[in-house]
Tab-separated table of C-alpha atoms and ligand atoms in Angstrom:
chain	number	residue	atom	x	y	z
H	124	SER	CA	-0.137	-0.256	0.015
H	125	ALA	CA	0.812	3.683	-0.127
H	126	GLN	CA	4.436	4.459	1.783
H	127	ALA	CA	5.076	7.903	3.316
H	128	GLY	CA	7.971	9.063	4.947
H	129	PRO	CA	7.391	12.464	6.694
H	130	GLY	CA	8.392	14.764	3.771
H	131	GLY	CA	9.260	11.636	1.587
H	132	PRO	CA	7.998	10.269	-2.091
H	133	ILE	CA	4.412	9.007	-1.821
H	134	CYS	CA	4.526	6.102	-4.053
H	135	PHE	CA	1.387	5.334	-5.086
H	136	PHE	CA	1.747	1.849	-7.195
H	137	ASP	CA	0.096	-0.766	-5.505
H	138	PRO	CA	0.753	-4.209	-7.550
H	139	ASP	CA	-2.264	-5.451	-5.679
H	140	LEU	CA	-5.159	-2.388	-6.249
H	141	ALA	CA	-3.652	-1.866	-10.183
H	142	ARG	CA	-4.627	-5.873	-10.944
H	143	LEU	CA	-7.973	-5.160	-9.406
H	144	ALA	CA	-8.200	-2.213	-11.143
H	145	GLN	CA	-7.818	-3.687	-14.232
H	146	GLU	CA	-9.790	-7.015	-13.338
H	147	ARG	CA	-12.756	-4.816	-12.423
H	148	HIS	CA	-12.276	-2.863	-15.823
H	149	GLN	CA	-11.793	-6.189	-18.060
H	150	LEU	CA	-15.219	-7.481	-15.866
H	151	GLU	CA	-17.204	-4.233	-17.290
H	152	THR	CA	-16.125	-4.457	-20.399
H	153	ASP	CA	-16.899	-7.871	-20.681
H	154	LEU	CA	-20.456	-7.517	-19.213
H	155	ARG	CA	-21.538	-4.588	-21.541
H	156	HIS	CA	-19.961	-7.358	-24.329
H	157	ALA	CA	-22.561	-9.719	-22.858
H	158	ILE	CA	-25.428	-7.753	-23.442
H	159	ARG	CA	-24.468	-7.114	-26.664
H	160	ASP	CA	-24.048	-10.375	-27.765
H	161	GLY	CA	-26.579	-12.206	-25.684
H	162	GLN	CA	-24.358	-13.879	-23.211
H	163	PHE	CA	-26.723	-14.345	-20.437
H	164	VAL	CA	-28.816	-17.458	-19.929
H	165	PRO	CA	-32.528	-17.437	-17.924
H	166	PHE	CA	-32.257	-19.820	-14.975
H	167	PHE	CA	-35.538	-21.523	-13.438
H	168	GLN	CA	-35.829	-22.735	-10.180
H	169	PRO	CA	-39.362	-24.024	-9.332
H	170	LEU	CA	-41.729	-22.624	-6.724
H	171	VAL	CA	-43.577	-24.807	-4.545
H	172	ASP	CA	-47.133	-25.723	-2.907
H	173	LEU	CA	-46.056	-26.908	0.257
H	174	GLN	CA	-49.648	-27.865	1.019
H	175	ARG	CA	-51.106	-28.407	-1.985
H	176	GLY	CA	-47.627	-30.475	-3.010
H	177	ALA	CA	-48.200	-28.823	-7.095
H	178	LEU	CA	-45.648	-26.600	-8.991
H	179	VAL	CA	-46.718	-22.817	-9.214
H	180	GLY	CA	-43.882	-21.316	-10.853
H	181	ALA	CA	-40.385	-20.387	-11.109
H	182	GLU	CA	-37.982	-17.733	-10.077
H	183	VAL	CA	-36.244	-16.614	-12.737
H	184	LEU	CA	-32.193	-16.681	-11.839
H	185	ILE	CA	-29.681	-14.867	-14.195
H	186	ARG	CA	-26.946	-16.656	-15.294
H	187	TRP	CA	-23.663	-15.694	-17.310
H	188	GLN	CA	-22.062	-17.575	-19.926
H	189	HIS	CA	-18.977	-16.015	-20.116
H	190	PRO	CA	-16.684	-17.127	-23.666
H	191	GLN	CA	-13.708	-17.739	-21.364
H	192	ARG	CA	-14.929	-18.138	-17.829
H	193	GLY	CA	-17.732	-20.336	-18.553
H	194	LEU	CA	-21.022	-20.171	-16.640
H	195	VAL	CA	-20.463	-17.302	-14.142
H	196	PRO	CA	-23.246	-16.635	-11.115
H	197	PRO	CA	-24.920	-12.918	-10.601
H	198	ASN	CA	-23.021	-12.572	-7.265
H	199	ALA	CA	-19.555	-12.440	-9.321
H	200	PHE	CA	-21.269	-8.803	-11.701
H	201	ILE	CA	-24.411	-7.884	-10.475
H	202	PRO	CA	-22.784	-4.989	-8.304
H	203	LEU	CA	-20.636	-4.322	-11.505
H	204	ALA	CA	-23.386	-3.848	-13.250
H	205	GLU	CA	-25.698	-1.513	-10.340
H	206	GLU	CA	-22.273	0.701	-10.273
H	207	THR	CA	-21.668	0.982	-13.624
H	208	GLY	CA	-25.777	1.491	-14.319
H	209	LEU	CA	-25.474	-1.750	-17.244
H	210	ILE	CA	-28.132	-3.085	-14.591
H	211	ASN	CA	-30.895	-1.220	-16.367
H	212	ASP	CA	-30.407	-2.989	-19.998
H	213	MET	CA	-29.540	-5.943	-18.188
H	214	GLY	CA	-32.819	-6.017	-16.055
H	215	ARG	CA	-34.715	-5.139	-19.343
H	216	TRP	CA	-32.867	-8.338	-21.164
H	217	ILE	CA	-34.448	-10.544	-18.030
H	218	LEU	CA	-37.779	-9.261	-18.223
H	219	GLU	CA	-38.310	-9.449	-21.900
H	220	SER	CA	-36.803	-13.207	-21.880
H	221	ALA	CA	-39.360	-13.830	-18.769
H	222	GLY	CA	-42.139	-12.489	-20.191
H	223	ARG	CA	-41.366	-13.910	-23.685
H	224	GLN	CA	-41.900	-17.553	-21.169
H	225	LEU	CA	-44.737	-16.959	-19.734
H	226	ALA	CA	-46.693	-15.642	-23.142
H	227	ALA	CA	-45.814	-19.397	-24.785
H	228	TRP	CA	-47.112	-20.800	-21.351
H	229	GLN	CA	-50.454	-19.146	-21.780
H	230	HIS	CA	-50.592	-19.351	-25.366
H	231	ALA	CA	-50.266	-23.367	-24.531
H	232	GLY	CA	-52.570	-22.892	-21.387
H	233	ARG	CA	-50.087	-23.589	-18.934
H	234	ASP	CA	-50.795	-21.728	-15.235
H	235	LEU	CA	-47.402	-21.136	-14.369
H	236	TYR	CA	-46.126	-17.854	-13.671
H	237	LEU	CA	-42.444	-16.349	-13.089
H	238	SER	CA	-40.430	-13.296	-10.656
H	239	VAL	CA	-38.056	-12.048	-11.789
H	240	ASN	CA	-35.256	-10.122	-9.346
H	241	VAL	CA	-34.963	-6.308	-9.820
H	242	SER	CA	-32.368	-4.116	-8.331
H	243	ALA	CA	-32.908	-0.904	-6.497
H	244	HIS	CA	-30.606	0.825	-9.003
H	245	GLN	CA	-33.986	-0.160	-11.103
H	246	ILE	CA	-36.450	1.567	-9.290
H	247	PRO	CA	-38.682	3.636	-9.686
H	248	LYS	CA	-36.954	5.336	-12.920
H	249	GLY	CA	-35.223	2.197	-15.085
H	250	LEU	CA	-38.386	0.499	-14.751
H	251	THR	CA	-41.114	1.977	-14.456
H	252	PRO	CA	-44.832	0.747	-14.201
H	253	ASP	CA	-45.774	2.000	-17.428
H	254	ALA	CA	-42.872	0.036	-19.035
H	255	LEU	CA	-44.261	-2.881	-17.565
H	256	HIS	CA	-47.732	-3.003	-18.531
H	257	GLU	CA	-46.349	-1.510	-22.175
H	258	LEU	CA	-43.931	-5.118	-21.816
H	259	ALA	CA	-47.245	-7.609	-21.285
H	260	GLN	CA	-49.457	-5.987	-24.156
H	261	ARG	CA	-46.709	-6.629	-26.523
H	262	LEU	CA	-45.971	-9.912	-25.667
H	263	GLY	CA	-49.081	-10.943	-24.212
H	264	PHE	CA	-48.990	-12.127	-21.176
H	265	ALA	CA	-51.081	-12.025	-18.198
H	266	PRO	CA	-49.866	-8.869	-15.330
H	267	ALA	CA	-50.868	-11.409	-12.721
H	268	SER	CA	-48.071	-13.956	-14.132
H	269	LEU	CA	-45.654	-11.767	-13.598
H	270	ALA	CA	-44.329	-11.380	-10.280
H	271	LEU	CA	-41.321	-8.362	-9.363
H	272	GLU	CA	-38.812	-9.825	-6.714
H	273	ILE	CA	-37.562	-6.216	-4.634
H	274	THR	CA	-35.663	-6.417	-1.382
H	275	GLU	CA	-35.887	-3.348	1.495
H	276	SER	CA	-32.947	-1.574	-0.117
H	277	ILE	CA	-35.317	-0.122	-2.314
H	278	LEU	CA	-36.784	2.181	0.828
H	279	ILE	CA	-33.225	3.547	1.393
H	280	SER	CA	-32.699	6.391	-0.649
H	281	ASP	CA	-36.511	7.409	-1.624
H	282	VAL	CA	-39.526	6.132	0.263
H	283	ASP	CA	-41.774	7.913	-1.178
H	284	GLY	CA	-40.785	7.035	-4.417
H	285	ALA	CA	-40.544	3.410	-3.783
H	286	GLN	CA	-44.178	3.521	-2.239
H	287	ALA	CA	-44.880	5.151	-5.479
H	288	TRP	CA	-43.155	2.453	-7.859
H	289	LEU	CA	-44.767	-0.399	-5.598
H	290	ASP	CA	-48.540	0.591	-5.562
H	291	ALA	CA	-48.267	1.596	-9.751
H	292	VAL	CA	-46.646	-1.781	-10.504
H	293	ARG	CA	-49.160	-3.897	-8.638
H	294	ALA	CA	-52.574	-1.385	-9.618
H	295	ARG	CA	-51.005	-2.142	-12.811
H	296	GLY	CA	-52.251	-6.272	-11.946
H	297	PHE	CA	-48.241	-7.427	-11.653
H	298	ARG	CA	-47.127	-8.936	-8.171
H	299	VAL	CA	-44.684	-7.837	-5.553
H	300	PHE	CA	-42.577	-10.458	-3.483
H	301	LEU	CA	-40.088	-9.192	-0.734
H	302	ASP	CA	-36.443	-11.298	-1.282
H	303	ASP	CA	-34.676	-12.176	1.594
H	304	PHE	CA	-37.200	-11.319	4.469
H	305	GLY	CA	-35.404	-11.146	7.749
H	306	THR	CA	-31.457	-9.798	6.200
H	307	GLY	CA	-32.489	-6.086	5.764
H	308	TYR	CA	-34.019	-3.738	8.036
H	309	SER	CA	-36.724	-5.418	8.532
H	310	SER	CA	-39.119	-3.177	10.885
H	311	LEU	CA	-42.870	-4.608	11.186
H	312	SER	CA	-44.578	-0.750	10.395
H	313	TYR	CA	-43.101	-1.562	6.624
H	314	LEU	CA	-45.131	-4.323	5.783
H	315	LYS	CA	-48.197	-2.145	7.254
H	316	ARG	CA	-46.684	0.679	4.942
H	317	PHE	CA	-45.613	-1.171	1.892
H	318	THR	CA	-48.276	-3.817	1.060
H	319	VAL	CA	-46.379	-6.707	-1.436
H	320	ASP	CA	-47.904	-9.870	-2.155
H	321	ARG	CA	-45.466	-12.439	-0.639
H	322	LEU	CA	-42.382	-12.753	1.720
H	323	LYS	CA	-40.023	-14.613	0.903
H	324	ILE	CA	-38.248	-15.754	4.406
H	325	ASP	CA	-34.332	-15.598	3.594
H	326	GLN	CA	-32.389	-18.987	3.672
H	327	GLY	CA	-30.020	-17.767	6.906
H	328	PHE	CA	-33.941	-18.873	8.709
H	329	ILE	CA	-34.262	-21.742	6.654
H	330	ARG	CA	-31.428	-24.079	7.646
H	331	ASP	CA	-31.479	-24.589	10.889
H	332	LEU	CA	-34.680	-25.106	11.507
H	333	ALA	CA	-34.661	-28.567	12.479
H	334	THR	CA	-32.284	-27.312	15.749
H	335	ASN	CA	-32.604	-23.426	15.977
H	336	ALA	CA	-35.594	-22.892	17.664
H	337	GLY	CA	-35.648	-19.603	17.239
H	338	ASP	CA	-36.038	-19.808	13.867
H	339	ARG	CA	-38.699	-21.626	14.111
H	340	ALA	CA	-40.331	-19.504	15.802
H	341	LEU	CA	-39.312	-16.637	14.209
H	342	VAL	CA	-40.453	-18.439	10.962
H	343	GLU	CA	-43.935	-19.332	12.247
H	344	ALA	CA	-44.409	-15.959	13.480
H	345	VAL	CA	-43.567	-14.224	10.158
H	346	THR	CA	-46.210	-16.478	9.174
H	347	ALA	CA	-48.777	-15.609	11.112
H	348	ILE	CA	-47.514	-11.735	10.053
H	349	ALA	CA	-48.781	-12.245	6.919
H	350	ASP	CA	-51.767	-14.178	7.045
H	351	SER	CA	-53.151	-11.842	8.948
H	352	PHE	CA	-51.917	-8.895	6.430
H	353	GLY	CA	-53.610	-11.296	3.597
H	354	MET	CA	-50.251	-12.216	2.306
H	355	GLN	CA	-48.335	-15.133	1.831
H	356	VAL	CA	-44.720	-16.856	2.664
H	357	VAL	CA	-42.409	-18.898	0.762
H	358	ALA	CA	-39.404	-20.056	2.680
H	359	GLU	CA	-36.465	-19.895	0.204
H	360	GLY	CA	-33.913	-22.485	1.131
H	361	VAL	CA	-35.924	-25.702	0.921
H	362	GLU	CA	-33.011	-27.966	1.284
H	363	ASP	CA	-33.944	-31.570	2.605
H	364	ALA	CA	-37.423	-33.269	3.594
H	365	GLU	CA	-37.035	-32.022	7.378
H	366	HIS	CA	-37.215	-28.855	6.066
H	367	VAL	CA	-40.579	-29.382	4.035
H	368	ARG	CA	-42.208	-31.470	7.246
H	369	ARG	CA	-41.525	-28.889	9.267
H	370	LEU	CA	-42.560	-25.719	6.891
H	371	ARG	CA	-45.645	-27.921	5.957
H	372	ALA	CA	-46.734	-28.238	9.838
H	373	MET	CA	-45.861	-24.277	10.683
H	374	GLY	CA	-48.423	-23.828	7.503
H	375	CYS	CA	-45.758	-21.837	5.358
H	376	HIS	CA	-47.473	-21.688	2.221
H	377	TYR	CA	-44.420	-21.655	-0.749
H	378	GLY	CA	-40.937	-23.182	-0.902
H	379	GLN	CA	-38.162	-23.090	-2.854
H	380	GLY	CA	-34.837	-24.647	-3.127
H	381	TYR	CA	-32.628	-27.876	-3.453
H	382	PHE	CA	-34.403	-30.443	-2.359
H	383	PHE	CA	-36.329	-29.870	-5.658
H	384	SER	CA	-33.831	-28.885	-7.693
H	385	PRO	CA	-31.651	-26.197	-8.124
H	386	PRO	CA	-32.273	-23.060	-11.005
H	387	VAL	CA	-32.334	-24.723	-14.434
H	388	PRO	CA	-32.047	-23.846	-18.200
H	389	LEU	CA	-34.946	-23.857	-19.736
H	390	ASP	CA	-34.516	-27.690	-21.233
H	391	ALA	CA	-34.688	-28.896	-17.693
H	392	PHE	CA	-37.058	-27.100	-15.982
H	393	SER	CA	-40.263	-29.389	-17.331
H	394	GLU	CA	-38.867	-32.488	-16.454
H	395	VAL	CA	-37.707	-30.795	-13.334
H	396	GLY	CA	-41.326	-29.965	-12.870
H	397	ARG	CA	-42.672	-33.530	-14.000
H	398	ARG	CA	-40.586	-34.754	-10.348
H	399	ILE	CA	-42.682	-32.325	-7.800
H	400	PRO	CA	-45.716	-34.013	-7.373
H	401	GLU	CA	-43.623	-37.449	-7.099
H	402	LEU	CA	-41.368	-35.619	-4.537
H	403	MET	CA	-44.165	-34.377	-2.211
H	404	GLN	CA	-46.697	-37.045	-2.645
H	405	PRO	CA	-44.978	-38.617	0.748
H	406	PHE	CA	-45.703	-35.546	2.721
H	407	LEU	CA	-49.201	-35.732	1.690
H	408	ASP	CA	-49.797	-39.110	2.420
H	409	ALA	CA	-48.043	-38.328	6.016
H	410	ALA	CA	-51.128	-38.577	8.478
H	411	PRO	CA	-51.662	-35.086	10.309
H	412	GLY	CA	-49.874	-34.782	13.250
H	413	SER	CA	-47.174	-37.294	12.494
H	414	ASN	CA	-45.635	-34.180	9.952
P	150	C2E	P1	-32.359	-14.463	-4.500
P	150	C2E	O1	-33.168	-14.023	-5.303
P	150	C2E	O2	-32.236	-14.561	-3.176
P	150	C2E	O3	-32.250	-16.072	-5.046
P	150	C2E	C1	-31.897	-17.177	-4.174
P	150	C2E	C2	-30.313	-17.887	-4.766
P	150	C2E	O4	-30.375	-18.849	-3.355
P	150	C2E	C3	-30.327	-17.913	-5.689
P	150	C2E	O5	-28.704	-17.980	-5.843
P	150	C2E	C4	-30.310	-19.593	-5.934
P	150	C2E	O6	-29.567	-20.581	-6.628
P	150	C2E	C5	-30.076	-19.744	-4.667
P	150	C2E	N1	-31.004	-20.932	-4.091
P	150	C2E	C6	-31.809	-21.453	-4.285
P	150	C2E	N2	-31.907	-22.485	-3.882
P	150	C2E	C7	-30.878	-22.900	-2.776
P	150	C2E	C8	-30.925	-23.893	-1.377
P	150	C2E	O7	-31.965	-24.715	-0.982
P	150	C2E	N3	-29.587	-23.650	-0.708
P	150	C2E	C9	-29.068	-22.740	-1.241
P	150	C2E	N4	-27.584	-22.525	0.079
P	150	C2E	N5	-29.104	-22.189	-2.219
P	150	C2E	C10	-30.368	-21.812	-2.945
P	150	C2E	P2	-27.712	-17.305	-7.179
P	150	C2E	O8	-28.781	-17.659	-8.630
P	150	C2E	O9	-26.448	-17.538	-7.111
P	150	C2E	O10	-28.874	-15.379	-7.175
P	150	C2E	C11	-28.032	-14.808	-6.306
P	150	C2E	C12	-28.483	-13.701	-5.853
P	150	C2E	O11	-28.491	-12.604	-7.238
P	150	C2E	C13	-30.100	-13.522	-5.998
P	150	C2E	O12	-30.409	-13.754	-4.759
P	150	C2E	C14	-30.591	-12.375	-7.155
P	150	C2E	O13	-30.342	-11.170	-5.219
P	150	C2E	C15	-29.866	-11.888	-7.770
P	150	C2E	N6	-29.637	-11.861	-8.780
P	150	C2E	C16	-30.063	-13.320	-9.889
P	150	C2E	N7	-30.494	-12.927	-10.838
P	150	C2E	C17	-30.922	-11.584	-10.962
P	150	C2E	C18	-31.256	-11.046	-11.852
P	150	C2E	O14	-31.764	-11.205	-13.169
P	150	C2E	N8	-31.598	-9.171	-11.631
P	150	C2E	C19	-31.394	-9.274	-10.223
P	150	C2E	N9	-31.329	-7.859	-10.168
P	150	C2E	N10	-30.670	-9.869	-9.714
P	150	C2E	C20	-30.346	-11.145	-9.363
P	151	MG	MG1	-34.788	-13.746	-5.511
P	152	MG	MG1	-33.843	-14.613	-2.068
P	153	MG	MG1	-30.425	-12.846	-1.893
């Protein structure tokens, strides 16, 4: 790092920092090309109705098929996309592919919905309620089949703007899910103020459900609060049968996680969907109380 003796020369050159800056610059250049050259791929992770044991939809999770690096996960490029504003183009692209898929399903008579992650940086200007409405009209899918996943971070800078955006999006008929619930600034007063359709409980609260009474109490309480506000709960990170058993017993509505499937490309999704009833049957068969 930079060393300066009293009155001595200051050395600004740091090989590590220089390499990091270079890598960041390269990533940014690659990211611009990725948008231009169509290197993004939507992956789909099933969303399961835990009480009925049925597939109801999927979350769309973006992947980057990098020509040299292979499949790059979102955490490796979303933050840079946000800093550079590229998130807006990327966000439009992912919504466009989700919308096309919904239109295709609805055309084929399949009643599935999709949720798409929206970055706080896209709200309120990068993704307007009018643009969403126009997308649904142009591609021909029902607004109610598209959910926007937001996090509480949208509330940080502009509470009134965020609220107006939320209200307008829901007034257009789209649904809104609050993602990673419990990890942010979750204040119960937000729930009263910001009407959303579903709360997605972060996987951190699901992981140790079998051993951690605190997590169980929290999931139960959130489910009860959601019920009383007319919202539903989605458990993220459902990884094993014990999670399913406990979540069902607690009255949790929906689940998503590796127990059902990791996110997969579209061509694998139909097969994954076909397996869900089979995976869920043992829980439905179990006598009430033995759950
Ligand atoms: P998220 O929206 O909370 O998505 C859930 C993450 O948990 C996904 O990681 C998913 O693959 C992972 N996951 C699912 N089931 C399990 C499980 O059973 N166990 C564990 N340990 N993990 C599970 P992924 O796909 O790497 O995405 C990470 C984050 O990147 C997402 O978190 C979301 O915030 C962001 N992201 C993904 N796609 C997009 C996008 O199109 N736009 C924006 N703005 N953000 C995106
Ligand atoms: Mg999400
Ligand atoms: Mg999440
Ligand atoms: Mg997350």
